[in-house]
PDB file of C-alpha atoms and ligand atoms in Angstrom:
ATOM      1  CA  MET A   1       0.358  -0.097   0.067  1.00 43.00           C
ATOM      2  CA  PRO A   2       1.469   3.386  -0.987  1.00 48.00           C
ATOM      3  CA  SER A   3       2.321   5.205   2.104  1.00 47.00           C
ATOM      4  CA  ASN A   4       0.164   8.031   1.506  1.00 51.00           C
ATOM      5  CA  THR A   5      -2.810   5.934   1.653  1.00 51.00           C
ATOM      6  CA  SER A   6      -1.867   4.483   4.995  1.00 54.00           C
ATOM      7  CA  PRO A   7      -4.098   4.768   7.798  1.00 61.00           C
ATOM      8  CA  ILE A   8      -1.315   5.789   9.964  1.00 71.00           C
ATOM      9  CA  ASP A   9      -0.179   9.118   8.262  1.00 85.00           C
ATOM     10  CA  LYS A  10       2.912  10.255   9.901  1.00 90.00           C
ATOM     11  CA  ARG A  11       2.295  13.926   9.377  1.00 94.00           C
ATOM     12  CA  ARG A  12      -0.249  13.637  12.154  1.00 96.00           C
ATOM     13  CA  ILE A  13       2.058  12.118  14.940  1.00 95.00           C
ATOM     14  CA  ASN A  14       2.265  14.176  17.798  1.00 97.00           C
ATOM     15  CA  VAL A  15      -0.025  16.668  16.684  1.00 98.00           C
ATOM     16  CA  HIS A  16      -2.229  18.128  19.399  1.00 98.00           C
ATOM     17  CA  PRO A  17      -5.413  16.161  19.158  1.00 97.00           C
ATOM     18  CA  GLU A  18      -7.678  18.912  19.355  1.00 98.00           C
ATOM     19  CA  LEU A  19      -6.199  20.361  16.179  1.00 98.00           C
ATOM     20  CA  LEU A  20      -6.516  16.920  14.523  1.00 98.00           C
ATOM     21  CA  GLU A  21     -10.010  16.722  15.179  1.00 97.00           C
ATOM     22  CA  LYS A  22     -10.730  20.090  13.871  1.00 98.00           C
ATOM     23  CA  ILE A  23      -8.556  19.701  10.861  1.00 97.00           C
ATOM     24  CA  ASP A  24     -10.342  16.576   9.888  1.00 97.00           C
ATOM     25  CA  LYS A  25     -13.736  18.423   9.870  1.00 97.00           C
ATOM     26  CA  ILE A  26     -11.991  21.039   7.657  1.00 98.00           C
ATOM     27  CA  LEU A  27     -10.786  18.301   5.030  1.00 97.00           C
ATOM     28  CA  ALA A  28     -14.043  16.570   5.125  1.00 97.00           C
ATOM     29  CA  ALA A  29     -16.123  20.100   4.415  1.00 97.00           C
ATOM     30  CA  MET A  30     -13.562  20.934   1.822  1.00 98.00           C
ATOM     31  CA  ARG A  31     -13.801  17.355   0.224  1.00 97.00           C
ATOM     32  CA  ALA A  32     -17.680  17.655   0.172  1.00 97.00           C
ATOM     33  CA  ILE A  33     -17.337  20.702  -2.031  1.00 97.00           C
ATOM     34  CA  SER A  34     -14.855  18.927  -4.303  1.00 97.00           C
ATOM     35  CA  PHE A  35     -11.834  20.476  -3.476  1.00 98.00           C
ATOM     36  CA  PRO A  36      -9.783  17.478  -1.445  1.00 97.00           C
ATOM     37  CA  MET A  37      -6.873  18.574   0.478  1.00 98.00           C
ATOM     38  CA  MET A  38      -3.885  16.996   2.363  1.00 97.00           C
ATOM     39  CA  ILE A  39      -1.810  17.797   5.394  1.00 97.00           C
ATOM     40  CA  THR A  40       1.995  18.422   3.949  1.00 96.00           C
ATOM     41  CA  ASP A  41       3.429  19.461   7.491  1.00 95.00           C
ATOM     42  CA  GLY A  42       2.331  18.771  11.240  1.00 96.00           C
ATOM     43  CA  VAL A  43       5.310  18.315  13.695  1.00 97.00           C
ATOM     44  CA  ARG A  44       8.573  19.697  12.772  1.00 97.00           C
ATOM     45  CA  THR A  45      12.016  18.964  14.657  1.00 96.00           C
ATOM     46  CA  ALA A  46      14.192  21.922  15.291  1.00 97.00           C
ATOM     47  CA  GLU A  47      16.795  20.609  12.674  1.00 97.00           C
ATOM     48  CA  VAL A  48      14.193  20.896   9.914  1.00 96.00           C
ATOM     49  CA  GLN A  49      12.854  24.090  11.401  1.00 96.00           C
ATOM     50  CA  HIS A  50      16.203  25.394  10.930  1.00 97.00           C
ATOM     51  CA  GLU A  51      16.582  24.203   7.649  1.00 96.00           C
ATOM     52  CA  LEU A  52      13.496  26.160   6.600  1.00 94.00           C
ATOM     53  CA  TRP A  53      14.868  29.236   8.363  1.00 94.00           C
ATOM     54  CA  ARG A  54      17.806  28.947   6.275  1.00 96.00           C
ATOM     55  CA  GLN A  55      15.833  29.126   3.259  1.00 94.00           C
ATOM     56  CA  GLY A  56      16.696  32.797   1.835  1.00 93.00           C
ATOM     57  CA  ARG A  57      19.263  33.358   4.163  1.00 95.00           C
ATOM     58  CA  GLU A  58      21.984  30.761   4.028  1.00 95.00           C
ATOM     59  CA  ARG A  59      20.916  29.063   0.944  1.00 93.00           C
ATOM     60  CA  ILE A  60      18.742  30.125  -2.071  1.00 94.00           C
ATOM     61  CA  GLY A  61      15.038  30.393  -1.985  1.00 92.00           C
ATOM     62  CA  ASN A  62      12.568  33.012  -0.370  1.00 88.00           C
ATOM     63  CA  ILE A  63      12.480  33.681   3.336  1.00 87.00           C
ATOM     64  CA  VAL A  64       9.510  31.395   4.408  1.00 85.00           C
ATOM     65  CA  THR A  65       9.888  31.521   8.138  1.00 87.00           C
ATOM     66  CA  ASN A  66      11.468  33.859  10.997  1.00 88.00           C
ATOM     67  CA  ALA A  67      11.410  30.890  13.247  1.00 92.00           C
ATOM     68  CA  ASP A  68      15.049  29.255  13.204  1.00 95.00           C
ATOM     69  CA  GLY A  69      14.130  26.471  15.363  1.00 97.00           C
ATOM     70  CA  TYR A  70      16.272  27.010  18.261  1.00 97.00           C
ATOM     71  CA  ASN A  71      15.992  30.404  19.721  1.00 96.00           C
ATOM     72  CA  PHE A  72      12.675  31.082  18.025  1.00 95.00           C
ATOM     73  CA  LYS A  73      10.309  28.162  17.944  1.00 95.00           C
ATOM     74  CA  SER A  74       7.579  27.559  15.321  1.00 94.00           C
ATOM     75  CA  ASN A  75       4.451  25.981  16.608  1.00 95.00           C
ATOM     76  CA  HIS A  76       5.109  22.937  14.549  1.00 96.00           C
ATOM     77  CA  GLN A  77       7.861  22.167  16.982  1.00 97.00           C
ATOM     78  CA  ILE A  78       6.911  20.091  20.020  1.00 97.00           C
ATOM     79  CA  ARG A  79       5.706  22.460  22.597  1.00 96.00           C
ATOM     80  CA  ASP A  80       5.529  21.766  26.883  1.00 95.00           C
ATOM     81  CA  ASP A  81       2.468  19.814  26.553  1.00 97.00           C
ATOM     82  CA  GLY A  82       4.231  17.148  24.236  1.00 97.00           C
ATOM     83  CA  PHE A  83       2.313  18.191  21.003  1.00 98.00           C
ATOM     84  CA  GLY A  84       2.648  20.245  18.054  1.00 98.00           C
ATOM     85  CA  HIS A  85      -0.013  23.066  17.557  1.00 97.00           C
ATOM     86  CA  ALA A  86       0.144  24.025  13.867  1.00 97.00           C
ATOM     87  CA  ILE A  87      -0.505  21.789  10.711  1.00 97.00           C
ATOM     88  CA  ASP A  88      -0.086  22.924   7.075  1.00 96.00           C
ATOM     89  CA  CYS A  89      -2.290  21.893   4.271  1.00 97.00           C
ATOM     90  CA  CYS A  90      -2.512  21.995   0.588  1.00 98.00           C
ATOM     91  CA  PHE A  91      -5.030  21.079  -2.291  1.00 98.00           C
ATOM     92  CA  LEU A  92      -4.938  18.182  -4.574  1.00 98.00           C
ATOM     93  CA  ASP A  93      -5.291  18.674  -8.189  1.00 97.00           C
ATOM     94  CA  PRO A  94      -7.708  16.398 -10.403  1.00 96.00           C
ATOM     95  CA  ASN A  95      -4.854  14.124 -10.486  1.00 96.00           C
ATOM     96  CA  GLY A  96      -3.985  13.899  -6.683  1.00 95.00           C
ATOM     97  CA  LYS A  97      -1.089  15.990  -6.806  1.00 97.00           C
ATOM     98  CA  PRO A  98      -0.389  18.077  -4.223  1.00 97.00           C
ATOM     99  CA  THR A  99      -0.873  21.766  -5.274  1.00 98.00           C
ATOM    100  CA  TRP A 100      -0.285  25.316  -3.992  1.00 96.00           C
ATOM    101  CA  SER A 101      -1.873  27.176  -6.745  1.00 97.00           C
ATOM    102  CA  MET A 102      -4.026  30.368  -5.799  1.00 96.00           C
ATOM    103  CA  SER A 103      -6.455  29.402  -8.221  1.00 97.00           C
ATOM    104  CA  TYR A 104      -7.800  26.835  -5.316  1.00 98.00           C
ATOM    105  CA  PRO A 105     -10.338  28.233  -2.972  1.00 97.00           C
ATOM    106  CA  TRP A 106      -7.686  29.221  -0.058  1.00 97.00           C
ATOM    107  CA  LYS A 107     -10.465  31.721   1.313  1.00 96.00           C
ATOM    108  CA  ALA A 108     -13.226  29.087   2.084  1.00 97.00           C
ATOM    109  CA  TYR A 109     -10.332  26.903   3.663  1.00 97.00           C
ATOM    110  CA  SER A 110      -9.164  29.878   5.861  1.00 96.00           C
ATOM    111  CA  GLU A 111     -13.211  30.858   6.840  1.00 96.00           C
ATOM    112  CA  LEU A 112     -13.565  27.014   7.844  1.00 97.00           C
ATOM    113  CA  CYS A 113     -10.458  27.160   9.986  1.00 97.00           C
ATOM    114  CA  MET A 114     -11.712  30.495  11.711  1.00 95.00           C
ATOM    115  CA  ALA A 115     -15.114  28.847  11.855  1.00 96.00           C
ATOM    116  CA  VAL A 116     -13.995  26.192  14.080  1.00 97.00           C
ATOM    117  CA  GLY A 117     -11.911  28.302  16.360  1.00 96.00           C
ATOM    118  CA  LEU A 118      -8.314  27.984  14.909  1.00 96.00           C
ATOM    119  CA  ASN A 119      -5.946  30.674  13.965  1.00 95.00           C
ATOM    120  CA  HIS A 120      -5.172  30.635  10.109  1.00 95.00           C
ATOM    121  CA  GLY A 121      -2.109  32.026   8.173  1.00 90.00           C
ATOM    122  CA  ILE A 122      -0.629  33.813  10.775  1.00 73.00           C
ATOM    123  CA  LYS A 123       3.160  34.078  10.144  1.00 65.00           C
ATOM    124  CA  LEU A 124       5.168  35.957  12.780  1.00 59.00           C
ATOM    125  CA  ASN A 125       6.621  39.507  11.750  1.00 60.00           C
ATOM    126  CA  SER A 126       4.797  39.317   8.432  1.00 67.00           C
ATOM    127  CA  THR A 127       1.644  40.952   7.000  1.00 73.00           C
ATOM    128  CA  VAL A 128       2.038  38.097   4.090  1.00 75.00           C
ATOM    129  CA  ILE A 129      -0.889  35.499   4.705  1.00 85.00           C
ATOM    130  CA  ASP A 130       0.633  32.043   4.992  1.00 89.00           C
ATOM    131  CA  TRP A 131      -2.405  30.549   3.488  1.00 94.00           C
ATOM    132  CA  PRO A 132      -1.376  26.835   4.086  1.00 95.00           C
ATOM    133  CA  HIS A 133      -0.678  27.358   7.726  1.00 95.00           C
ATOM    134  CA  VAL A 134      -3.428  26.746  11.018  1.00 96.00           C
ATOM    135  CA  GLU A 135      -2.892  26.764  14.293  1.00 96.00           C
ATOM    136  CA  LEU A 136      -4.317  26.312  18.097  1.00 96.00           C
ATOM    137  CA  LYS A 137      -5.110  29.632  19.536  1.00 92.00           C
TER     138      LYS A 137
HETATM  139 ZN1   ZN B 230       3.111  26.126   8.866  1.00 65.52          ZN
END
């Protein structure tokens, strides 16, 4: 069985159960209007977060985060309660491939996130909306 259809999705490991419960409702609602989505990022280690932080600073690419993973932690990292408090999602195109195209209804996703009491799109120290990102309040 391909890993992306496994009943145990490793992207869900150690994500706060309240966040998983809410994200499942959101993904079901998006699927119901024919816009399937998937979780791309759950918990990140400090090393993975630091690699993201290096993008646009110490290696090529656009800056995508201000959390360096060590001095400044992302909500994707395990918190004191033992869980990650953030998830990133993307859409699936008609071939089932992940897509971040702005032609997909990100606004509907954002509104659903807020409707279930989550914070959506917040990127620290930035006015840019981080469309895939959702986290516990
Ligand atoms: Zn995120």
